[in-house]
Coordinates of C-alpha atoms in Angstrom, one line a residue:
X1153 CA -0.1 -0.5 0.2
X1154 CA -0.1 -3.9 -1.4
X1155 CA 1.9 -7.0 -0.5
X1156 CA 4.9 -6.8 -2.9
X1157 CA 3.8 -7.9 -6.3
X1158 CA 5.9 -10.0 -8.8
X1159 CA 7.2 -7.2 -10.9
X1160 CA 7.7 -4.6 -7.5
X1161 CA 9.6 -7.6 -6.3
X1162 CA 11.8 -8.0 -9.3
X1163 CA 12.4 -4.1 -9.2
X1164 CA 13.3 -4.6 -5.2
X1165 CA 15.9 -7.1 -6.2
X1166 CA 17.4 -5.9 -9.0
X1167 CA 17.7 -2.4 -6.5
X1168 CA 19.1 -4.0 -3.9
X1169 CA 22.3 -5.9 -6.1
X1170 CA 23.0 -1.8 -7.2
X1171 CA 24.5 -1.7 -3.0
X1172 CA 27.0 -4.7 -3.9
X1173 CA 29.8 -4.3 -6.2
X1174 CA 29.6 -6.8 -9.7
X1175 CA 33.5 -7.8 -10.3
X1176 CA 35.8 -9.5 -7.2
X1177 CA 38.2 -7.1 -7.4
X1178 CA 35.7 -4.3 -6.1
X1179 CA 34.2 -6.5 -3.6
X1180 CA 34.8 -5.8 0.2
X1181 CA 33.1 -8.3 1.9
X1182 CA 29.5 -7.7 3.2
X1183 CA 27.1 -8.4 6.5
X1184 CA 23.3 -8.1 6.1
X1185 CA 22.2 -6.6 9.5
X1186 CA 18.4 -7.9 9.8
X1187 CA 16.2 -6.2 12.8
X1188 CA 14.2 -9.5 14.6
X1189 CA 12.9 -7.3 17.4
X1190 CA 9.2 -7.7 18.0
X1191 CA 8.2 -5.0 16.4
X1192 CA 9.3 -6.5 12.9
X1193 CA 5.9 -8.7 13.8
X1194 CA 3.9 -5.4 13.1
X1195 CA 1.8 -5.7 9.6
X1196 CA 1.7 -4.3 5.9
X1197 CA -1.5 -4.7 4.6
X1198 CA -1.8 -7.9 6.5
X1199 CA 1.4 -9.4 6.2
X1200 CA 4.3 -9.2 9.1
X1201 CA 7.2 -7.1 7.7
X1202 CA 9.6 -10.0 8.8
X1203 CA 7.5 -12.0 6.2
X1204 CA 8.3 -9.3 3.6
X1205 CA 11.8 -9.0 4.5
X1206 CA 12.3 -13.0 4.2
X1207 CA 10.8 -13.2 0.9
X1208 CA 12.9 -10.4 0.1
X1209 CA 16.2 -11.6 1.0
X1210 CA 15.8 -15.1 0.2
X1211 CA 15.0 -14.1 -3.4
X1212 CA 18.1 -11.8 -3.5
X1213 CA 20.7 -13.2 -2.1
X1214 CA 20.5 -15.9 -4.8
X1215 CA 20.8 -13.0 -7.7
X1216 CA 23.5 -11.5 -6.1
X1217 CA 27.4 -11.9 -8.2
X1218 CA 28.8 -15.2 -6.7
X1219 CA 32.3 -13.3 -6.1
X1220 CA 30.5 -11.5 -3.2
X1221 CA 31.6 -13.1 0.3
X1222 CA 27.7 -12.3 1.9
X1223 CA 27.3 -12.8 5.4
X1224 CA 24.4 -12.4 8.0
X1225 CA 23.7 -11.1 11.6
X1226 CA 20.3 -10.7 13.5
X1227 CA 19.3 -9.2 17.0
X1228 CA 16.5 -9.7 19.1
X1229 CA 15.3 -13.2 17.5
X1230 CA 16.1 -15.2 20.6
X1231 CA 15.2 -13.3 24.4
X1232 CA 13.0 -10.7 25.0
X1233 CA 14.3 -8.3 26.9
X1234 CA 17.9 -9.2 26.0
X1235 CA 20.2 -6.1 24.7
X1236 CA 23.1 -9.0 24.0
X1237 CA 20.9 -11.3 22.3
X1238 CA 23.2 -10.6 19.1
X1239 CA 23.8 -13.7 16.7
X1240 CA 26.3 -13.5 14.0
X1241 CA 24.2 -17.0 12.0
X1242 CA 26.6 -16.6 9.1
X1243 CA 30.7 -15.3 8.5
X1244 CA 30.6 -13.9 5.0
X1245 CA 31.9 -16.5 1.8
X1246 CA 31.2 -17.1 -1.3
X1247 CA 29.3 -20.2 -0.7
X1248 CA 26.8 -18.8 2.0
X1249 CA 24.0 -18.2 -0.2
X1250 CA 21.6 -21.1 0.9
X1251 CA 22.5 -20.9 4.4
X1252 CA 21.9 -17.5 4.5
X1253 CA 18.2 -18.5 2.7
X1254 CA 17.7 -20.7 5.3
X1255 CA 18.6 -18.8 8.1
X1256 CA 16.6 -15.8 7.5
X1257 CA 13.4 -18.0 7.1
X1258 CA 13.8 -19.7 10.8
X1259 CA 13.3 -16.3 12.3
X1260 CA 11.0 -15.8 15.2
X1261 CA 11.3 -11.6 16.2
X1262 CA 11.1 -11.5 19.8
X1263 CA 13.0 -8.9 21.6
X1264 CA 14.9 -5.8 21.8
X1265 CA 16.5 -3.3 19.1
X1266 CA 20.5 -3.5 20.0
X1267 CA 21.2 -2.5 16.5
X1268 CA 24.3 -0.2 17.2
X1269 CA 25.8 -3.5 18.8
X1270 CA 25.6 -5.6 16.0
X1271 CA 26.4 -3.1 13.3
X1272 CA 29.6 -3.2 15.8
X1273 CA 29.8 -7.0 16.3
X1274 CA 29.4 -7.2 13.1
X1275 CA 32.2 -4.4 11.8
X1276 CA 35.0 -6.6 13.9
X1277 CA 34.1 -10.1 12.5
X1278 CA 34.9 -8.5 8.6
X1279 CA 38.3 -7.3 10.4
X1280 CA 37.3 -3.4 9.7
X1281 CA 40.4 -2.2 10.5
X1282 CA 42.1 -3.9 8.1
X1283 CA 39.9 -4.1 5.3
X1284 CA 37.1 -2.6 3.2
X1285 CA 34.2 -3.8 5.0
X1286 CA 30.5 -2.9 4.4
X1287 CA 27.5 -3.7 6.7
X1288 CA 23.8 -3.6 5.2
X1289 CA 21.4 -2.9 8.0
X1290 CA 17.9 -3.7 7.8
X1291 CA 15.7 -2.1 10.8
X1292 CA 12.3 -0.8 12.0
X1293 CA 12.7 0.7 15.0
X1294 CA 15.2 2.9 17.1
X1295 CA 17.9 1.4 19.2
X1296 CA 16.4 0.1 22.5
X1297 CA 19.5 -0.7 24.0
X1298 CA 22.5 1.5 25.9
X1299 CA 24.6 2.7 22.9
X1300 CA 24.7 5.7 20.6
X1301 CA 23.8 5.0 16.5
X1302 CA 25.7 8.4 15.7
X1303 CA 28.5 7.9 18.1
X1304 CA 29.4 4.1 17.2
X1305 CA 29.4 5.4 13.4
X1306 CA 31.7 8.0 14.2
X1307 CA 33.8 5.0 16.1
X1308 CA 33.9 2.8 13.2
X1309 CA 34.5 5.5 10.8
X1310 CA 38.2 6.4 12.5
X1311 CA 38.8 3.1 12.7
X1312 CA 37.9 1.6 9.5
X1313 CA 39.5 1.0 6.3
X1314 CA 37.0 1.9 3.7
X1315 CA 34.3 1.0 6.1
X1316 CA 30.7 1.8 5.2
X1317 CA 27.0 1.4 7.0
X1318 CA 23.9 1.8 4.6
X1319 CA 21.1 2.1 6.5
X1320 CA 17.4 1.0 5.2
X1321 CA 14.5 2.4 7.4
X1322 CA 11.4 0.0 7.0
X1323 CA 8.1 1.5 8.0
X1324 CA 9.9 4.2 10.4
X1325 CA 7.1 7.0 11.4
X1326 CA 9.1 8.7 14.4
X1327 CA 11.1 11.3 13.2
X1328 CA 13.8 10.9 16.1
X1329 CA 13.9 7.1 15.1
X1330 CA 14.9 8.2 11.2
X1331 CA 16.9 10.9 12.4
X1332 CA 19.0 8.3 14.2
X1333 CA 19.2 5.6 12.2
X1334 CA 20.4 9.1 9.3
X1335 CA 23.3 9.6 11.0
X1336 CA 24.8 6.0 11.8
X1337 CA 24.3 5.9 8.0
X1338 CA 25.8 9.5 7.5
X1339 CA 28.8 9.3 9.7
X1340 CA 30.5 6.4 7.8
X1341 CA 30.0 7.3 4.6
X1342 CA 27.1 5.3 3.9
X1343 CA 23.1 6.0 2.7
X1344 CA 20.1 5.9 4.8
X1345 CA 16.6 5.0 2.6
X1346 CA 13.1 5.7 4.2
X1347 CA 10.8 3.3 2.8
X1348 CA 7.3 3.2 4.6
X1349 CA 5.7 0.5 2.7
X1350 CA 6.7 -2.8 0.6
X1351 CA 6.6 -0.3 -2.5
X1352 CA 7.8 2.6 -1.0
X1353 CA 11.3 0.1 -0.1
X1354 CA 11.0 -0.7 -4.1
X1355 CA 11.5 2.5 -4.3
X1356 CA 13.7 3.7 -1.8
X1357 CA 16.4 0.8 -3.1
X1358 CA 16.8 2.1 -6.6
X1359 CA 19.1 5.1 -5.3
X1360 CA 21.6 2.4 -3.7
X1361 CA 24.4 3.4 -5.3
X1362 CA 27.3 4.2 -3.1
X1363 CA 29.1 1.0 -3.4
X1364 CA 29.5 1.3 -7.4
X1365 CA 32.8 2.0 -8.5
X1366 CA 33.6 5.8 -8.1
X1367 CA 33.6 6.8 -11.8
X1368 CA 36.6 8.8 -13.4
X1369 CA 35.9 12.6 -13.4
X1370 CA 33.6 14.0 -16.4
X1371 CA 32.6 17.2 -17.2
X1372 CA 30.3 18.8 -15.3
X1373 CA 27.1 18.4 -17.2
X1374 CA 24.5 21.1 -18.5
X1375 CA 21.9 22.3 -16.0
X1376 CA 18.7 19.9 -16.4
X1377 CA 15.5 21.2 -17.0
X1378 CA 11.7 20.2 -15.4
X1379 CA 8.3 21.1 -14.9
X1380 CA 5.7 19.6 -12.3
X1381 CA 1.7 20.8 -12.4
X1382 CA -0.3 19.2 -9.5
X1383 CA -3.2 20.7 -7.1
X1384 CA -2.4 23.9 -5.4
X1385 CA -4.1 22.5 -2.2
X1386 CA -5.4 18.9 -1.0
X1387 CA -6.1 17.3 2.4
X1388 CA -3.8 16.1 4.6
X1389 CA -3.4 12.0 3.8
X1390 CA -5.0 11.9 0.3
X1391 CA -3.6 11.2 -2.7
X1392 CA -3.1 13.0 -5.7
X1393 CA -1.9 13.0 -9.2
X1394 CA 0.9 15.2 -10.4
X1395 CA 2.2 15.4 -13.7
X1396 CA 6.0 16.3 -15.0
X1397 CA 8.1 17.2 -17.7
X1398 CA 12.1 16.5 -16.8
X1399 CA 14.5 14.7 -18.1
X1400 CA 13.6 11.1 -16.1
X1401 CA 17.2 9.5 -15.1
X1402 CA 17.6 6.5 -12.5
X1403 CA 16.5 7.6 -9.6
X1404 CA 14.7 10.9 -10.3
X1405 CA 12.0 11.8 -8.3
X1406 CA 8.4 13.8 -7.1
X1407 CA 8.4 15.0 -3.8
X1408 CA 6.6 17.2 -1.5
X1409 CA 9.3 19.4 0.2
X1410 CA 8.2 21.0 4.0
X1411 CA 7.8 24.7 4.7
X1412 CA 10.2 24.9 1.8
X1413 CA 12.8 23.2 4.2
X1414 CA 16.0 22.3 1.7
X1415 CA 16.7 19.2 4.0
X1416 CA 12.8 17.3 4.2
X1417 CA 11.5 15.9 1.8
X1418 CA 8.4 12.9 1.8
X1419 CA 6.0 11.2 -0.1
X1420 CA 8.7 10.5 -2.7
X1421 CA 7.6 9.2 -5.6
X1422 CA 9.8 7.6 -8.7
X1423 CA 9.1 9.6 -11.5
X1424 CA 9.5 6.3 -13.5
X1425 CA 6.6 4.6 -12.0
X1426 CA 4.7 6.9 -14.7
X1427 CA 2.9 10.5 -15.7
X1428 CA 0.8 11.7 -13.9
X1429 CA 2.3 9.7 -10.8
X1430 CA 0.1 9.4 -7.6
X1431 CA 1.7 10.5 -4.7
X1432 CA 0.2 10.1 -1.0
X1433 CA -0.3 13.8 1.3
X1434 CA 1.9 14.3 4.1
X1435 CA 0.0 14.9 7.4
X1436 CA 2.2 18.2 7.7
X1437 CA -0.6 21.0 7.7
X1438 CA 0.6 24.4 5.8
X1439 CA 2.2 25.9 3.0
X1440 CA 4.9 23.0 1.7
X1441 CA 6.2 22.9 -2.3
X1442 CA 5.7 19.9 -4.5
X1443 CA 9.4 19.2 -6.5
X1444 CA 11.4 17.3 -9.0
X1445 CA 14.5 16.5 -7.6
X1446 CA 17.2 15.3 -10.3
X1447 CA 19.0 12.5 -7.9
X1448 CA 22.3 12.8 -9.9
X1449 CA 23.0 16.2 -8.9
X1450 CA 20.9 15.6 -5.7
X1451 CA 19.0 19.3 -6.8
X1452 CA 15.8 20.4 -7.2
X1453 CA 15.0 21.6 -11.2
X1454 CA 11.2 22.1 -10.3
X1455 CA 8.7 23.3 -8.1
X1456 CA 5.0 24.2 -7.2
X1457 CA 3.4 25.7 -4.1
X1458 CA 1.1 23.2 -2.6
X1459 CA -0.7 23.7 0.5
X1460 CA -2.1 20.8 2.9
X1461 CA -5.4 21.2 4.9
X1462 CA -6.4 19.8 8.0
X1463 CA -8.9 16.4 8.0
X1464 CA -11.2 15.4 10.6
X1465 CA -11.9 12.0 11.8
X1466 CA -14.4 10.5 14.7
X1467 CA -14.7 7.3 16.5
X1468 CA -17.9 6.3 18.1
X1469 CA -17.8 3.2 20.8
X1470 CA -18.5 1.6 24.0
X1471 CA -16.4 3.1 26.7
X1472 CA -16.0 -0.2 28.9
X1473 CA -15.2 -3.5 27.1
X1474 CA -14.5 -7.0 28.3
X1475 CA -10.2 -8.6 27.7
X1476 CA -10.2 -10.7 24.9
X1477 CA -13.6 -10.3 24.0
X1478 CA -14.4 -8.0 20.4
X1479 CA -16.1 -4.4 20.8
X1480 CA -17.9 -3.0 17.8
X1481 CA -16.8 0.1 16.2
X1482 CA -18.0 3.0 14.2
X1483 CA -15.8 5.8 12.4
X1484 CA -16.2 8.9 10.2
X1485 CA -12.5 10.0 8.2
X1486 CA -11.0 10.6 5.5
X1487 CA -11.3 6.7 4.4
X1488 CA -7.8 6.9 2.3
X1489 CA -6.1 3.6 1.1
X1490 CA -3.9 2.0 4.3
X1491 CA -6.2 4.7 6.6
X1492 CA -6.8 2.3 10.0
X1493 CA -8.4 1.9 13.2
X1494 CA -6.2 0.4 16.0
X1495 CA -6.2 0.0 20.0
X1496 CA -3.2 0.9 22.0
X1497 CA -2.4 1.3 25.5
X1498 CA -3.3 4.7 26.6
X1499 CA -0.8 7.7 25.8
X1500 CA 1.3 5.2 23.7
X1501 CA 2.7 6.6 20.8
X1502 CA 3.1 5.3 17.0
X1503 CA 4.1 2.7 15.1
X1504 CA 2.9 0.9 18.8
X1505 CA -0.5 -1.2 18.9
X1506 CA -1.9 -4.2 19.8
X1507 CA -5.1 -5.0 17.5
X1508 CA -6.2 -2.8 14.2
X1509 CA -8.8 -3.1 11.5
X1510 CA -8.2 -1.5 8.0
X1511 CA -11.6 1.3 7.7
X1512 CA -12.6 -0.4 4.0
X1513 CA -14.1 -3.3 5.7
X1514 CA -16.8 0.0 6.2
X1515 CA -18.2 2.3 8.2
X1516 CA -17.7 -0.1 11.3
X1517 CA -16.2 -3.0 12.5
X1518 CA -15.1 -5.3 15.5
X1519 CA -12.6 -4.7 17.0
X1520 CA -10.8 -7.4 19.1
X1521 CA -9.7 -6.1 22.8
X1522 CA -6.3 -6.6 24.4
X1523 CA -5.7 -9.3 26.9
X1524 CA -5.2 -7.2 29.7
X1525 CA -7.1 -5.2 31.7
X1526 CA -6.1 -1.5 31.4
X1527 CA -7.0 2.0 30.2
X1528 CA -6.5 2.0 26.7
X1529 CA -7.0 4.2 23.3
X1530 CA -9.2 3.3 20.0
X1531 CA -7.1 5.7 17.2
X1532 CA -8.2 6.4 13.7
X1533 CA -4.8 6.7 11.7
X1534 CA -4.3 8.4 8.6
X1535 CA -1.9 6.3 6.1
X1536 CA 0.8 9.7 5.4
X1537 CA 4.0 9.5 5.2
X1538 CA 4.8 9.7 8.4
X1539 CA 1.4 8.2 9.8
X1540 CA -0.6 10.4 12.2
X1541 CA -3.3 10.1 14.7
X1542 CA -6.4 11.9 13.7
X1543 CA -8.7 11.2 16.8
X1544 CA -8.5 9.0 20.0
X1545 CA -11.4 8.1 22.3
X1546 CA -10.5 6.0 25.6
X1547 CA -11.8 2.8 26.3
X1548 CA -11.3 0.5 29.7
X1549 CA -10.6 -2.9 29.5
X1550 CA -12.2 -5.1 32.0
X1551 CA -10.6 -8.2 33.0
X1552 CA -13.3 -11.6 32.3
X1553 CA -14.7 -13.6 34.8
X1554 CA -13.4 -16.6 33.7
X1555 CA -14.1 -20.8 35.2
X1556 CA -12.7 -23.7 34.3
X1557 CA -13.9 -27.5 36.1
X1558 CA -12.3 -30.1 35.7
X1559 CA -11.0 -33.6 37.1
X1560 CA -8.3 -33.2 39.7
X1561 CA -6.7 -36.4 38.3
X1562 CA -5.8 -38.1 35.6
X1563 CA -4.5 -40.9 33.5
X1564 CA -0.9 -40.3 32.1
X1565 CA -2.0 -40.3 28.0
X1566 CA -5.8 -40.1 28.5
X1567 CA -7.8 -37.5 27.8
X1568 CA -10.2 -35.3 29.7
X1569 CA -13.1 -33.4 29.4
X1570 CA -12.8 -29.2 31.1
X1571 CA -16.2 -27.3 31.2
X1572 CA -15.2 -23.8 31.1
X1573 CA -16.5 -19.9 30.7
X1574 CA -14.4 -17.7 28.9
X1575 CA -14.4 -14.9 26.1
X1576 CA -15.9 -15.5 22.8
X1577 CA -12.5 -15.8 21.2
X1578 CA -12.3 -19.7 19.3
X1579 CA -8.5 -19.4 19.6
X1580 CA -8.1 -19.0 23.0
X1581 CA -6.8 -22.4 24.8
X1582 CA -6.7 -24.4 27.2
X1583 CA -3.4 -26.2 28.2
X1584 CA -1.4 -29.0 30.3
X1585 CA 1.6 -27.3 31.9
X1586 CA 4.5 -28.3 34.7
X1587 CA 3.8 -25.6 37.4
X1588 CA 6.5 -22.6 37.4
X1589 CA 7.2 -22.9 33.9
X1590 CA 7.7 -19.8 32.1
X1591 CA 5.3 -18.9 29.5
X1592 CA 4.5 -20.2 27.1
X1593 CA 6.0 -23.9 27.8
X1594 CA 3.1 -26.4 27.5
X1595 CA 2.8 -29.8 27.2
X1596 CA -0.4 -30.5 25.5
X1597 CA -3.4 -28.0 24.3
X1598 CA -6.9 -28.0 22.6
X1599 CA -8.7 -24.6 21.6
X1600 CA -11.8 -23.4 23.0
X1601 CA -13.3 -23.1 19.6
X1602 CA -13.2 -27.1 19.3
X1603 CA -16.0 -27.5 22.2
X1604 CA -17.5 -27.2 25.9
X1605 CA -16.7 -29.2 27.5
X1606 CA -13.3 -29.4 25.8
X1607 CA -11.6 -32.9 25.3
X1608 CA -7.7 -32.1 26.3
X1609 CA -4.9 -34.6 25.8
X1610 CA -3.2 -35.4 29.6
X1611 CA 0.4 -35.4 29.4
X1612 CA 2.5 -39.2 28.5
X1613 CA 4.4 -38.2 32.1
X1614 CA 3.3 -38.9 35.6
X1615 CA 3.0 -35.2 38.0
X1616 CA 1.8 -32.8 39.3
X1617 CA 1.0 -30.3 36.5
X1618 CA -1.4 -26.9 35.9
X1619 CA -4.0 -27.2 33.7
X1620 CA -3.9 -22.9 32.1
X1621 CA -6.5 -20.9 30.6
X1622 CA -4.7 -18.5 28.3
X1623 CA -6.2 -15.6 26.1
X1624 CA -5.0 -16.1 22.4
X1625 CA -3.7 -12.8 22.6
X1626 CA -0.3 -12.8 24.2
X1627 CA -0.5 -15.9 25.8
X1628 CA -1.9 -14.3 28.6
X1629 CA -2.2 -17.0 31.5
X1630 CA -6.3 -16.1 33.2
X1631 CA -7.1 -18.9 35.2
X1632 CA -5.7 -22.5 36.2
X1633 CA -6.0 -25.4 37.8
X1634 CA -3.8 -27.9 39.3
X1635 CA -4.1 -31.4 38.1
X1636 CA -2.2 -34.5 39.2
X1637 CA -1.6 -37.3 36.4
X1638 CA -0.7 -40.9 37.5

């Protein structure tokens, strides 16, 4: 996948307006729901999703019909570990377009995924029950908090007027996560889109259209008519090309459908994006059909049998390796665009990891090792749709023995010089700190990549105060020492 280029992000805009209506007197008024959890920090080809999603919006919002009274809600930007941190940053108007812009680009993700509450806080600040209402929520992840997705749609549909959740999945791989987030979507009326990559949500966005005007009736039209010819067989996670004949209306697409299952359908692929069309292999092994699926009539007018065969993968590394420190790497796989290598506490499950590095930097690579010391799991993962584990080798993390000297006073406003012994990490840092204070809370900091000894600003303010030596990686606090400035 590629960070979203000019023309992708054009077709993601002009997408996204289809889910608002165009004239004032179809408009209910409408909340953007935007996921800030932690997770959001996870990366696209290099680039946090919240990135994506801020470029995104910002560039929308100002396309969107001025007669559209936009609003804005966001959880999990504030506390970690907070199931209330819920803040509703703008009440939908007419005139919210630049404070929405800026709002969305001061975001920090931090904490939980209460996203059933704020669909909920949000659904009472439009005054659902007594108005048409719709909420657009943005999310990653499953609901972390003590609330049921299908159960509060099923709330706000009996007590809505006209009320309606569409649901976009970014970069969901858990089934039971999109499966969720489906039916909050399903049970008010609204649509749930999958997208598992910038383009993917390009794609995704073009079948936004249940908040058009319901047309009058027409006739029902003739049957369509399609072909598709692709590979009868291909491994799992590779691409390949398939080419159609069909009759290519918005929002027509290529498929693969599983175990000829009527419901599941992935690696969808706009047939306007052209013919042949590449299309990435699910990591489903067996006997599946690829499809055309005419998105009008919501049928499918073509198929093929296609079968998907297994792929192997190895991993070759130290078994013991030092927190914070880099371990070197060697793989054998498949080698398919997105395919990556990534550590992860042992057992854990996807989309969770701590470090990764993409397999076409080559056959190997360093990897940089978590903070802590643990048991923990180097994965080689296949880019499908959903992504899947192809091998795992474990790997314990040993913690660093780690010194710092230094003066035990100081001038308030001087500097001083700390000798210390850490990891080979340049971005770890050393920092000034008033004792008890929660991470990360310092007062004044150098890196360890600017020197040994390191010259380190003292604080302007006479105390007592603990001079930290934290890994780069999650601000993890390793060794201190207590300093007194005067």
């Amino acid at each position: 996948m590629n960070v979203l280029t000019r023309c992708q992000l054009i077709g993601l805009l002009t997408a996204l307006s289809f889910a608002f209506p165009v004239a004032a007197a179809e408009a209910p008024r409408t909340t953007l729901v935007l996921d800030a959890s932690g997770s959001m920090w996870g990366q696209i080809d290099g680039t946090p999703k919240i990135s994506i999603a801020q470029n995104v919006i910002s560039d929308l919002v100002r396309k969107l019909p001025g007669e559209i009274e936009l609003g804005l809600t966001v959880y999990g930007h504030r506390r970690k570990g907070d199931c209330g941190d819920i803040e509703s940053l703008i009440q939908p108007s007419k005139d919210s377009r630049e404070a929405i812009i800026k709002g969305v680009n001061q975001i920090k993700p931090k904490g939980k995924t209460p996203l059933s509450a704020a669909v909920l806080q949000a659904a009472k600040e439009l005054r659902h029950t007594e108005e048409k209402a719709t909420v657009v929520l943005v999310s990653d992840g499953e609901e972390t908090c003590n609330l049921d997705p299908c159960a509060v749609g099923r709330e706000l549909e009996e007590t809505g007027i006209g009320f309606t959740v569409h649901v976009v999945g970014f970069d969901i791989v858990e089934a039971k996560t999109r499966e969720q987030l489906q039916c909050l979507a399903k049970e008010t009326g609204g649509k749930y889109l999958n997208a598992d990559s910038a383009a993917g949500l390009t794609e995704a966005l073009t079948q936004v259209t249940a908040a058009e005007p319901v047309p009058e009736p027409t006739p029902e039209p003739e049957p369509q008519t399609a072909s598709i010819s692709g590979p009868s067989q291909a491994a799992a996670g590779s691409a390949i090309s398939v080419a159609w004949e069909g009759p290519a209306d918005r929002g027509d697409y290529i498929a693969i459908l599983l175990n000829g299952d009527g419901e599941v359908f992935t690696s969808q692929k706009d047939v306007k994006v052209g013919n042949p069309l590449e299309i990435k292999v699910t990591p489903e092994i067996g006997q599946h059909e690829l499809v055309y699926v005419d998105a009008d009539a919501r049928t499918i007018i073509a198929r093929a049998p296609f079968e998907v065969t297994e792929v192997a993968a190895s991993l070759s590394a130290a078994d013991v390796a030092t927190a914070g420190d880099t371990l070197e790497v060697s793989w054998t796989g498949p080698a398919n665009n997105g395919d990556y290598v990534d550590i992860a506490v042992k057992d854990d499950v996807l989309p969770h990891f701590i470090n990764y590095f993409d397999v076409s930097e080559g056959p190997s690579a360093t990897l940089r090792m978590p903070s802590k010391p643990g048991d923990y799991e180097l994965r080689y993962i296949a880019n499908t749709d959903p992504r899947k584990i192809l091998t795992k080798t474990p790997v314990t993390v040993e913690d660093v023995s780690l010194s710092m000297k230094a003066p035990k006073t100081a001038a308030a406003g001087s500097t001083i010089n700390v000798l210390w012994n850490g990891t080979s990490n340049p971005k770890d840092y050393i920092a000034f700190a008033l004792p008890g204070e929660p991470l990360p809370h310092i007062v004044t900091m150098a890196e360890t990549g600017e020197g040994n000894p390191l010259s380190i600003p003292v604080p302007d303010q006479p105390g007592e105060y603990e001079l930290r030596y934290f890994f780069a990686a999650h601000d993890r606090i390793v060794q201190t020492l207590t300093v007194t400035v005067e």
